[in-house]
Amino acid sequence: MQGAQFGELPYLKYDHDVRSCMYSSNGLSFAVVLSDNTINVYATSNWERTWILSGHSGDVDSIAYSPNGDRIVSGSDDCTVRVWDVATGDCLYIFIGHTEEIYKVAYSPQGNVVASRSSDETVRLWDVGAGNCRSTLSGYGYIYDMTFSPSGHNIAFSSEDYRVRVWDVVSEECQSILIGHTGRFTRITYSAQGDLICKAADGAVGVWEVEAGAYRHAVQSNGTPVFSPKGNQFATLFGNGIELWDIATGKCIRRLSTDDEGYSSVAYSPQGDLIVSSSYRDNTLRLWDIVTGECRQTMTGHTSYVTGVLCSPKGDHIASASGDRTVRLWNVGSGASRKTLHRHSGAVTNLSYSPKLNQIASCSFDSTIRLWDTETGICSCTLTGHSGYVCAISYSPKEDQLVSCGEDSRVRLWDVESGACRYILIGHTTYVYDAVFSPQGNQIASASDDKTVRLWNVDTGECQYVLTANGGVNVIKYSPQGNQIASAGAGGTMNLWDVGTGACQHTLIGHSGDIGGIGYSLDGNQIASASEDKTVRLWDVKTGMCSHIFIGHRRGATRVVYSPRGDQVASASRYDKTVRLWDLESGECRHTLVGHEKDLCAIVYSSGRNLIASWSDEGEARLWDAETGECRWTLNCDESENSGGSLLSHNFVWMSPEVDSFITGGSDGSVRAWKVVQEGDDSRVRMRWRSTNGRLSVEDACVQDVQGLSDLNRRLLKQRGATGEPNLRLRETGKKVMSMTSVVSKLKSSSSNTEALN
């Protein structure tokens, strides 16, 4: 099984040539036009083919989705325009009127008008509601191209008389004629701002301000312009690369090039940070960072020239069509093809979740912070500035800001939307292990090995108080009310501080070893602490007195957390590799969760179902039923050991109370999204996406009994020659999971067993 690349999906294989392909605007549907005059429609959720739209008796030269994605319009050499229902596959209308081949069709942005361009030297506007032709634009000679304005009020078309006309769709009158170039325009398109860009036959690209009718400037290039989503630049092809042009100035701002020639098409990502290009010479796709100009990934697999590429509306997929009669699909959110999708180059030390933004922040030993879309896995931003590893990150209550701290003794406050660093909070003299926002969001607390906790004003960046502890401070927690903060770490003491005055309210003494974890109860009246002296203690916040001592761990306790219902406390020992669940009312240990083989670094309750997750920074995870203590799921990623030790914050976060989804960070630098699916008494956990690097190339592979493969993954591996059938059910607790490494060379791959997704 060779050549499968991380992020690649099963390819679509046909018996006929692929003429074109297109995503719907909502990304839920995908259409492929074949040379047998049919249109194949797929649901992108599972890439199953839903319909084959047949009826045209000639080549289908153009298709377009309606703005809401529920219909497809097609134009054919049979001189007809057809409108199809995506949900049912029915042909709703057949528009007849053109007398020669139809080369282009388009939906208006409102979805009520369809335009068609034919070699009969006409453009026809069709009323989708009434099912008839409302206008015929003719008398200008051959019409080379047409396009709707962003508002949909106008349609522009270029003709044989070297003019570009802007036609009012409602009044059915010519609104303006754009003059300024002496050649004919073979391609025209609008920018997002409404500027009109026209490509001339002599290679010039002209820019007009449509409302004013002013000819702004022209640039000389040989390619068809492709706009960036923001509309401030466009890309064109030249000999061995891509040129990026600034629309305002008309200047070339960057050239993306390689030693190879033969670029055939380009497309911007919806975020506008990347460009994907295709080649008709080496049959590859390349993904470019438009800021640095660097080629981030070369995607291979096509065996003939690549005719076109496009990005999905969310930017999570790339589709490429080729002369090899395939459409290849690339899951950008899971792959290594985008720079911002690359995993961290060091271990992930902490994660933080923003429900409002649907975003995960991760920090790492590589000194960076990355912001990920939880649905697609796309990294929208990489925050740089720390000069050492980043220990902890946390979103503000409004989720518009992010605080980070690390080895460089600095605390940084970031604006999430822009990625700009608002303040660098300077004052600590050594490692800062933790930094958190107050519940009100107006204050930040930071904890350092310099034996201090500092309280910072979020608005001004000024230090309000310096709280001096008895030893190095590794962990801090605000009370739920936000009027108190607890700090703990080396020396076994915990301090409770008044955030309004900076005064120490209580010094909690009792532990004989360092404290690795603390947590407030839901009502804020109690606080728990876990210590290397093997005990967990519960303290009364008002009096500072110890109310319970939980004894049971055979080695030091390093983490402690209250259950969402407040009736249970969970503690973990990094060193005895167990999790213990304590009943708050009786003080008894209800369950001891045993099974981890590697050092534990995190425990987290799910806020939805009654589940608790335990996690190792070496890639081992378990999911437990907090009521019965039963292990419901296990994962072992066989990641390399990291030297982070117990100072690492947890790298596991639950995302949604309604849906059991969680994010994990690994010592290999990857970030992964998972979803828990309940099927009767069984739990299944599926990986939704993963940031990673590189290519999967495995010789003589078998997928027999491999756990957790999705249907898409199974089909991809079978296409690549793997044999056997995976076991999609989760293994029973205690039974060994067969890893990919263990199945390599078990069975010889069979090239005749390839399966295409049709």
Coordinates of N, CA, C and O in Angstrom, one line a residue, residues 201-351:
A201 N -7.3 39.1 -25.2 CA -6.7 38.1 -26.0 C -5.2 38.4 -26.2 O -4.4 37.4 -26.4
D202 N -4.7 39.6 -26.1 CA -3.3 39.9 -26.2 C -2.5 39.8 -24.9 O -1.4 40.1 -24.8
G203 N -3.2 39.2 -23.9 CA -2.5 39.0 -22.6 C -2.7 40.0 -21.6 O -2.4 39.8 -20.4
A204 N -3.3 41.2 -21.9 CA -3.5 42.2 -20.9 C -4.7 41.9 -20.0 O -5.7 41.3 -20.5
V205 N -4.6 42.3 -18.8 CA -5.8 42.2 -17.9 C -6.2 43.6 -17.4 O -5.4 44.3 -16.8
G206 N -7.4 44.0 -17.8 CA -7.8 45.4 -17.5 C -8.7 45.4 -16.3 O -9.5 44.5 -16.0
V207 N -8.6 46.5 -15.5 CA -9.4 46.7 -14.3 C -10.3 47.9 -14.5 O -9.7 49.0 -14.8
W208 N -11.6 47.8 -14.3 CA -12.5 48.9 -14.4 C -13.3 49.1 -13.0 O -13.6 48.1 -12.3
E209 N -13.5 50.4 -12.7 CA -14.5 50.7 -11.7 C -15.8 50.8 -12.4 O -16.1 51.8 -13.1
V210 N -16.7 49.8 -12.1 CA -17.9 49.7 -12.9 C -18.8 50.9 -12.8 O -19.4 51.5 -13.7
E211 N -19.1 51.3 -11.5 CA -20.0 52.4 -11.3 C -19.6 53.7 -11.9 O -20.4 54.4 -12.5
A212 N -18.3 54.0 -11.9 CA -17.8 55.2 -12.5 C -17.5 55.0 -14.0 O -17.4 56.0 -14.7
G213 N -17.4 53.7 -14.4 CA -17.1 53.4 -15.8 C -15.6 53.8 -16.1 O -15.3 53.9 -17.3
A214 N -14.8 53.9 -15.0 CA -13.4 54.4 -15.2 C -12.5 53.2 -15.5 O -12.6 52.2 -14.7
Y215 N -11.6 53.3 -16.4 CA -10.6 52.3 -16.7 C -9.4 52.6 -15.8 O -8.8 53.6 -16.0
R216 N -9.2 51.7 -14.8 CA -8.2 52.0 -13.8 C -6.8 51.8 -14.4 O -5.9 52.6 -14.4
H217 N -6.5 50.5 -14.8 CA -5.2 50.2 -15.3 C -5.2 48.8 -15.9 O -6.2 48.1 -15.8
A218 N -4.1 48.4 -16.5 CA -4.0 47.1 -17.1 C -2.6 46.5 -16.7 O -1.7 47.2 -16.5
V219 N -2.6 45.2 -16.6 CA -1.4 44.5 -16.3 C -1.2 43.5 -17.4 O -2.2 43.0 -18.0
Q220 N 0.0 43.2 -17.7 CA 0.3 42.2 -18.8 C 0.6 40.8 -18.2 O 1.5 40.6 -17.4
S221 N -0.2 39.9 -18.5 CA -0.1 38.5 -18.0 C -0.8 37.6 -19.0 O -1.7 38.0 -19.7
N222 N -0.3 36.3 -19.0 CA -0.9 35.4 -20.0 C -2.0 34.5 -19.5 O -2.6 33.8 -20.2
G223 N -2.3 34.7 -18.2 CA -3.3 33.8 -17.6 C -4.6 34.4 -17.4 O -4.8 35.6 -17.4
T224 N -5.6 33.6 -17.1 CA -7.0 34.1 -16.8 C -6.9 34.5 -15.3 O -6.5 33.7 -14.4
P225 N -7.4 35.7 -14.9 CA -7.4 36.1 -13.6 C -8.3 35.3 -12.7 O -9.4 35.0 -13.0
V226 N -7.8 35.0 -11.5 CA -8.6 34.4 -10.4 C -8.6 35.3 -9.2 O -7.5 35.6 -8.7
F227 N -9.7 35.7 -8.7 CA -9.8 36.6 -7.6 C -9.5 35.9 -6.2 O -10.0 34.8 -6.0
S228 N -8.9 36.7 -5.3 CA -8.8 36.3 -3.9 C -10.2 36.5 -3.3 O -11.0 37.4 -3.8
P229 N -10.6 35.8 -2.2 CA -11.9 36.0 -1.6 C -12.1 37.4 -1.1 O -13.2 37.9 -1.1
K230 N -11.1 38.1 -0.7 CA -11.2 39.5 -0.2 C -11.3 40.5 -1.4 O -11.7 41.6 -1.1
G231 N -11.0 40.1 -2.6 CA -11.1 40.9 -3.7 C -10.0 42.0 -3.8 O -10.1 42.9 -4.7
N232 N -8.9 41.9 -3.1 CA -7.9 42.9 -3.1 C -6.7 42.5 -4.0 O -5.8 43.2 -4.3
Q233 N -6.8 41.2 -4.5 CA -5.7 40.8 -5.4 C -6.3 39.7 -6.3 O -7.4 39.1 -6.1
F234 N -5.5 39.4 -7.4 CA -5.9 38.3 -8.3 C -4.6 37.6 -8.7 O -3.5 38.1 -8.6
A235 N -4.8 36.3 -9.1 CA -3.7 35.5 -9.5 C -3.8 35.2 -11.0 O -4.9 35.0 -11.5
T236 N -2.7 35.1 -11.7 CA -2.7 34.7 -13.1 C -1.5 33.7 -13.2 O -0.6 33.7 -12.4
L237 N -1.5 32.9 -14.3 CA -0.5 32.0 -14.6 C 0.6 32.6 -15.5 O 0.2 33.4 -16.4
F238 N 1.8 32.2 -15.3 CA 2.8 32.5 -16.2 C 3.7 31.3 -16.4 O 3.4 30.2 -15.8
G239 N 4.7 31.3 -17.2 CA 5.5 30.2 -17.6 C 5.7 29.1 -16.6 O 5.2 27.9 -16.8
N240 N 6.3 29.3 -15.5 CA 6.6 28.3 -14.5 C 6.1 28.7 -13.2 O 6.7 28.3 -12.1
G241 N 5.0 29.4 -13.1 CA 4.5 29.7 -11.8 C 3.2 30.5 -11.8 O 2.5 30.6 -12.8
I242 N 3.0 31.3 -10.7 CA 1.8 32.1 -10.5 C 2.2 33.5 -10.1 O 3.1 33.6 -9.3
E243 N 1.5 34.4 -10.7 CA 1.8 35.8 -10.3 C 0.6 36.4 -9.5 O -0.6 36.1 -9.9
L244 N 0.9 37.1 -8.5 CA -0.2 37.7 -7.6 C -0.1 39.2 -7.9 O 0.9 39.8 -7.7
W245 N -1.3 39.8 -8.2 CA -1.4 41.2 -8.5 C -2.3 41.9 -7.5 O -3.3 41.4 -7.1
D246 N -1.8 43.1 -7.2 CA -2.6 44.0 -6.3 C -3.6 44.8 -7.2 O -3.2 45.5 -8.2
I247 N -4.9 44.7 -6.9 CA -5.9 45.3 -7.8 C -5.8 46.8 -7.7 O -5.9 47.5 -8.7
A248 N -5.5 47.4 -6.5 CA -5.5 48.8 -6.3 C -4.4 49.5 -7.1 O -4.5 50.6 -7.7
T249 N -3.2 48.8 -7.1 CA -2.0 49.5 -7.8 C -1.7 48.9 -9.1 O -1.0 49.5 -9.9
G250 N -2.2 47.7 -9.4 CA -1.9 47.0 -10.7 C -0.5 46.5 -10.7 O 0.0 46.1 -11.8
K251 N 0.2 46.3 -9.5 CA 1.5 45.8 -9.5 C 1.6 44.4 -9.1 O 0.7 43.9 -8.3
C252 N 2.6 43.7 -9.6 CA 2.8 42.3 -9.2 C 3.4 42.3 -7.8 O 4.5 42.8 -7.6
I253 N 2.8 41.6 -6.9 CA 3.3 41.7 -5.5 C 4.0 40.4 -5.1 O 4.8 40.4 -4.2
R254 N 3.9 39.3 -5.9 CA 4.6 38.1 -5.6 C 4.5 37.1 -6.8 O 3.5 37.1 -7.5
R255 N 5.6 36.3 -6.9 CA 5.6 35.2 -7.9 C 5.8 33.9 -7.2 O 6.8 33.8 -6.4
L256 N 4.9 33.0 -7.4 CA 5.1 31.7 -6.9 C 5.5 30.8 -8.0 O 4.8 30.6 -9.0
S257 N 6.7 30.2 -7.9 CA 7.3 29.5 -9.0 C 8.1 28.3 -8.5 O 8.6 28.3 -7.4
T258 N 8.3 27.4 -9.5 CA 9.1 26.2 -9.3 C 9.9 26.0 -10.6 O 9.8 26.8 -11.5
D259 N 10.8 25.0 -10.6 CA 11.5 24.8 -11.8 C 10.7 24.2 -13.0 O 11.1 24.2 -14.1
D260 N 9.5 23.6 -12.6 CA 8.7 23.0 -13.6 C 7.8 24.0 -14.2 O 7.4 25.0 -13.7
E261 N 7.4 23.7 -15.5 CA 6.5 24.5 -16.2 C 5.2 23.7 -16.4 O 5.1 22.5 -16.1
G262 N 4.2 24.3 -16.9 CA 3.0 23.6 -17.2 C 1.8 23.8 -16.3 O 1.0 22.9 -16.1
Y263 N 1.7 24.9 -15.6 CA 0.6 25.2 -14.7 C -0.7 25.4 -15.5 O -0.7 26.1 -16.5
S264 N -1.7 24.7 -15.0 CA -3.0 24.7 -15.8 C -4.1 25.4 -15.2 O -5.0 25.9 -15.9
S265 N -4.1 25.5 -13.8 CA -5.2 26.2 -13.2 C -4.8 26.5 -11.7 O -3.9 26.0 -11.2
V266 N -5.5 27.5 -11.2 CA -5.3 27.9 -9.8 C -6.6 28.2 -9.1 O -7.6 28.5 -9.8
A267 N -6.6 28.1 -7.8 CA -7.8 28.5 -7.0 C -7.3 28.9 -5.6 O -6.4 28.4 -5.0
Y268 N -8.0 30.0 -5.1 CA -7.7 30.5 -3.8 C -8.5 29.6 -2.7 O -9.6 29.1 -3.0
S269 N -7.9 29.5 -1.5 CA -8.7 28.9 -0.4 C -9.7 30.0 0.0 O -9.5 31.2 -0.2
P270 N -10.8 29.6 0.6 CA -11.8 30.6 1.0 C -11.2 31.6 2.0 O -11.7 32.7 2.1
Q271 N -10.2 31.2 2.8 CA -9.6 32.1 3.8 C -8.6 33.1 3.1 O -8.3 34.1 3.7
G272 N -8.3 32.8 1.8 CA -7.4 33.7 1.1 C -6.0 33.6 1.4 O -5.2 34.4 0.9
D273 N -5.6 32.6 2.3 CA -4.2 32.6 2.7 C -3.4 31.6 1.9 O -2.1 31.6 1.9
L274 N -4.0 30.8 1.1 CA -3.4 29.7 0.3 C -3.9 29.8 -1.2 O -5.0 30.2 -1.4
I275 N -3.0 29.3 -2.0 CA -3.4 29.0 -3.4 C -3.1 27.6 -3.8 O -2.0 27.1 -3.4
V276 N -4.0 26.9 -4.4 CA -3.7 25.6 -5.0 C -3.6 25.7 -6.5 O -4.3 26.4 -7.1
S277 N -2.5 25.0 -7.0 CA -2.3 25.1 -8.4 C -2.2 23.6 -9.0 O -1.9 22.7 -8.2
S278 N -2.5 23.5 -10.3 CA -2.3 22.2 -10.9 C -1.4 22.3 -12.1 O -1.2 23.3 -12.6
S279 N -0.9 21.1 -12.4 CA 0.1 21.0 -13.6 C -0.4 20.0 -14.6 O -0.9 18.9 -14.2
Y280 N -0.2 20.3 -15.9 CA -0.5 19.3 -16.9 C 0.8 18.6 -17.3 O 0.7 17.7 -18.2
R281 N 1.9 18.9 -16.7 CA 3.1 18.2 -17.1 C 3.5 17.2 -16.1 O 3.8 16.0 -16.5
D282 N 3.6 17.5 -14.8 CA 4.0 16.5 -13.8 C 2.8 15.9 -13.1 O 3.0 15.1 -12.1
N283 N 1.6 16.3 -13.4 CA 0.3 15.7 -12.9 C 0.2 15.9 -11.4 O -0.5 15.2 -10.7
T284 N 0.7 17.0 -10.9 CA 0.7 17.3 -9.5 C -0.2 18.5 -9.1 O -0.6 19.3 -10.0
L285 N -0.5 18.6 -7.8 CA -1.1 19.8 -7.2 C -0.1 20.4 -6.3 O 0.6 19.6 -5.6
R286 N -0.1 21.7 -6.2 CA 0.8 22.3 -5.2 C 0.0 23.3 -4.4 O -0.9 24.0 -4.9
L287 N 0.3 23.4 -3.1 CA -0.4 24.3 -2.2 C 0.7 25.4 -1.8 O 1.7 25.0 -1.2
W288 N 0.3 26.6 -2.0 CA 1.2 27.7 -1.8 C 0.8 28.6 -0.6 O -0.4 28.9 -0.5
D289 N 1.7 29.1 0.2 CA 1.4 30.1 1.2 C 1.6 31.5 0.5 O 2.7 31.8 0.0
I290 N 0.6 32.3 0.3 CA 0.7 33.5 -0.4 C 1.5 34.6 0.3 O 1.9 35.6 -0.3
V291 N 1.6 34.5 1.6 CA 2.4 35.5 2.4 C 3.9 35.2 2.2 O 4.6 36.2 1.9
T292 N 4.3 34.0 2.3 CA 5.7 33.7 2.3 C 6.2 33.3 0.8 O 7.4 33.4 0.5
G293 N 5.2 32.9 0.0 CA 5.5 32.4 -1.3 C 6.1 31.0 -1.4 O 6.5 30.5 -2.4
E294 N 6.0 30.3 -0.2 CA 6.6 29.0 -0.1 C 5.6 27.9 -0.6 O 4.4 28.0 -0.3
C295 N 6.1 26.9 -1.3 CA 5.2 25.8 -1.7 C 5.2 24.8 -0.5 O 6.2 24.3 -0.1
R296 N 4.0 24.7 0.1 CA 3.9 24.0 1.4 C 3.6 22.5 1.2 O 3.9 21.7 2.0
Q297 N 3.1 22.1 0.0 CA 2.8 20.7 -0.2 C 2.7 20.4 -1.7 O 2.1 21.2 -2.4
T298 N 3.2 19.3 -2.1 CA 3.0 18.8 -3.4 C 2.2 17.5 -3.3 O 2.6 16.6 -2.7
M299 N 1.0 17.5 -3.9 CA 0.1 16.4 -3.9 C 0.2 15.6 -5.1 O 0.0 16.1 -6.2
T300 N 0.5 14.3 -5.0 CA 0.7 13.4 -6.2 C -0.4 12.3 -6.1 O -1.0 12.0 -5.1
G301 N -0.6 11.7 -7.3 CA -1.5 10.6 -7.4 C -2.1 10.5 -8.7 O -2.4 9.4 -9.2
H302 N -2.4 11.6 -9.4 CA -2.9 11.6 -10.8 C -1.8 11.0 -11.7 O -0.6 11.2 -11.6
T303 N -2.3 10.2 -12.7 CA -1.4 9.6 -13.6 C -1.5 10.2 -15.0 O -0.8 9.8 -15.9
S304 N -2.2 11.3 -15.1 CA -2.3 12.1 -16.3 C -2.4 13.6 -16.0 O -2.5 13.9 -14.8
Y305 N -2.5 14.4 -16.9 CA -2.5 15.9 -16.7 C -3.7 16.3 -15.9 O -4.8 15.7 -16.0
V306 N -3.5 17.3 -15.0 CA -4.6 17.8 -14.1 C -5.2 19.0 -14.9 O -4.6 19.9 -15.2
T307 N -6.5 18.8 -15.0 CA -7.3 19.8 -15.8 C -7.8 21.0 -15.0 O -8.1 22.0 -15.5
G308 N -8.0 20.7 -13.7 CA -8.6 21.8 -12.9 C -8.6 21.5 -11.4 O -8.5 20.3 -11.0
V309 N -8.6 22.5 -10.6 CA -8.6 22.4 -9.1 C -9.6 23.3 -8.6 O -9.9 24.4 -9.2
L310 N -10.2 23.0 -7.4 CA -11.0 23.9 -6.7 C -11.0 23.6 -5.2 O -10.8 22.5 -4.8
C311 N -11.3 24.6 -4.4 CA -11.4 24.4 -3.0 C -12.9 24.4 -2.5 O -13.7 25.1 -3.1
S312 N -13.2 23.6 -1.5 CA -14.6 23.6 -1.0 C -14.9 24.9 -0.3 O -14.0 25.7 0.1
P313 N -16.2 25.3 -0.2 CA -16.5 26.6 0.4 C -15.9 26.8 1.8 O -15.7 27.9 2.2
K314 N -15.8 25.7 2.6 CA -15.2 25.9 4.0 C -13.7 25.8 3.9 O -13.1 26.1 5.0
G315 N -13.1 25.4 2.8 CA -11.7 25.3 2.7 C -11.1 24.1 3.3 O -9.9 23.9 3.4
D316 N -12.0 23.1 3.6 CA -11.5 21.9 4.2 C -11.2 20.8 3.2 O -10.6 19.7 3.6
H317 N -11.6 21.0 1.9 CA -11.3 20.0 0.9 C -10.8 20.7 -0.3 O -11.1 21.8 -0.6
I318 N -10.0 19.9 -1.1 CA -9.5 20.3 -2.4 C -10.0 19.2 -3.3 O -9.8 18.0 -3.0
A319 N -10.5 19.5 -4.5 CA -10.8 18.6 -5.5 C -10.0 18.9 -6.8 O -9.8 20.0 -7.1
S320 N -9.5 17.8 -7.4 CA -8.7 18.0 -8.7 C -9.3 17.0 -9.7 O -9.5 15.8 -9.4
A321 N -9.4 17.5 -10.9 CA -9.9 16.6 -12.0 C -8.7 16.4 -13.0 O -7.9 17.3 -13.2
S322 N -8.7 15.2 -13.6 CA -7.5 14.9 -14.4 C -7.9 14.1 -15.6 O -9.0 13.5 -15.7
G323 N -7.0 14.1 -16.6 CA -7.2 13.3 -17.8 C -7.1 11.8 -17.5 O -7.4 11.0 -18.4
D324 N -6.8 11.4 -16.3 CA -6.8 9.9 -15.9 C -8.1 9.4 -15.6 O -8.3 8.3 -15.1
R325 N -9.2 10.3 -15.8 CA -10.6 9.9 -15.6 C -10.9 9.8 -14.1 O -11.7 9.0 -13.7
T326 N -10.2 10.5 -13.2 CA -10.5 10.5 -11.8 C -10.6 12.0 -11.3 O -10.1 12.9 -11.9
V327 N -11.4 12.1 -10.2 CA -11.4 13.3 -9.4 C -10.8 12.9 -8.1 O -11.3 11.9 -7.4
R328 N -9.7 13.5 -7.7 CA -9.1 13.2 -6.4 C -9.5 14.2 -5.4 O -9.6 15.4 -5.7
L329 N -9.7 13.7 -4.2 CA -10.2 14.6 -3.1 C -9.2 14.6 -1.9 O -8.7 13.6 -1.6
W330 N -9.0 15.8 -1.4 CA -8.0 16.0 -0.4 C -8.6 16.7 0.8 O -9.2 17.8 0.7
N331 N -8.5 16.0 2.0 CA -9.1 16.6 3.2 C -8.1 17.6 3.8 O -7.2 17.1 4.5
V332 N -8.2 18.8 3.4 CA -7.1 19.8 3.9 C -7.1 19.9 5.4 O -6.1 20.1 6.0
G333 N -8.3 19.8 6.0 CA -8.4 19.9 7.5 C -7.6 18.9 8.2 O -7.2 19.0 9.3
S334 N -7.4 17.7 7.5 CA -6.8 16.6 8.2 C -5.3 16.4 7.7 O -4.6 15.7 8.3
G335 N -5.0 17.0 6.6 CA -3.7 16.7 6.0 C -2.6 17.7 6.4 O -2.8 18.6 7.2
A336 N -1.5 17.5 5.8 CA -0.3 18.3 6.0 C -0.1 19.3 4.9 O 1.0 19.8 4.7
S337 N -1.1 19.5 4.1 CA -1.0 20.3 2.9 C -0.9 21.8 3.1 O -0.5 22.5 2.2
R338 N -1.4 22.3 4.2 CA -1.4 23.7 4.4 C -0.4 24.0 5.6 O -0.4 23.3 6.5
K339 N 0.4 25.1 5.5 CA 1.3 25.3 6.5 C 0.7 25.4 7.9 O 1.1 24.9 8.8
T340 N -0.5 26.1 7.9 CA -1.2 26.2 9.2 C -1.8 24.9 9.6 O -2.3 24.9 10.7
L341 N -1.8 23.9 8.8 CA -2.3 22.6 9.2 C -1.2 21.7 9.7 O -1.5 20.7 10.3
H342 N 0.0 22.1 9.5 CA 1.1 21.3 10.0 C 1.0 21.2 11.5 O 0.7 22.1 12.2
R343 N 1.3 20.0 12.0 CA 1.3 19.9 13.5 C 2.4 20.7 14.1 O 3.3 21.2 13.4
H344 N 2.4 20.9 15.4 CA 3.5 21.6 16.1 C 4.7 20.8 15.9 O 4.7 19.5 15.8
S345 N 5.9 21.4 15.9 CA 7.1 20.7 15.8 C 7.6 20.2 17.1 O 8.7 19.6 17.2
G346 N 6.9 20.6 18.2 CA 7.2 20.1 19.5 C 5.9 19.6 20.2 O 4.8 19.7 19.6
A347 N 6.1 19.0 21.3 CA 4.9 18.5 22.0 C 3.9 19.5 22.3 O 4.2 20.7 22.6
V348 N 2.6 19.2 22.3 CA 1.5 20.0 22.6 C 1.4 20.1 24.1 O 1.2 19.0 24.8
T349 N 1.5 21.2 24.7 CA 1.6 21.3 26.2 C 0.2 21.7 26.8 O 0.0 21.4 28.0
N350 N -0.7 22.3 26.1 CA -1.9 22.8 26.6 C -2.9 23.0 25.5 O -2.5 23.4 24.4
L351 N -4.2 22.9 25.8 CA -5.3 23.2 24.9 C -6.4 24.1 25.6 O -6.5 23.9 26.8

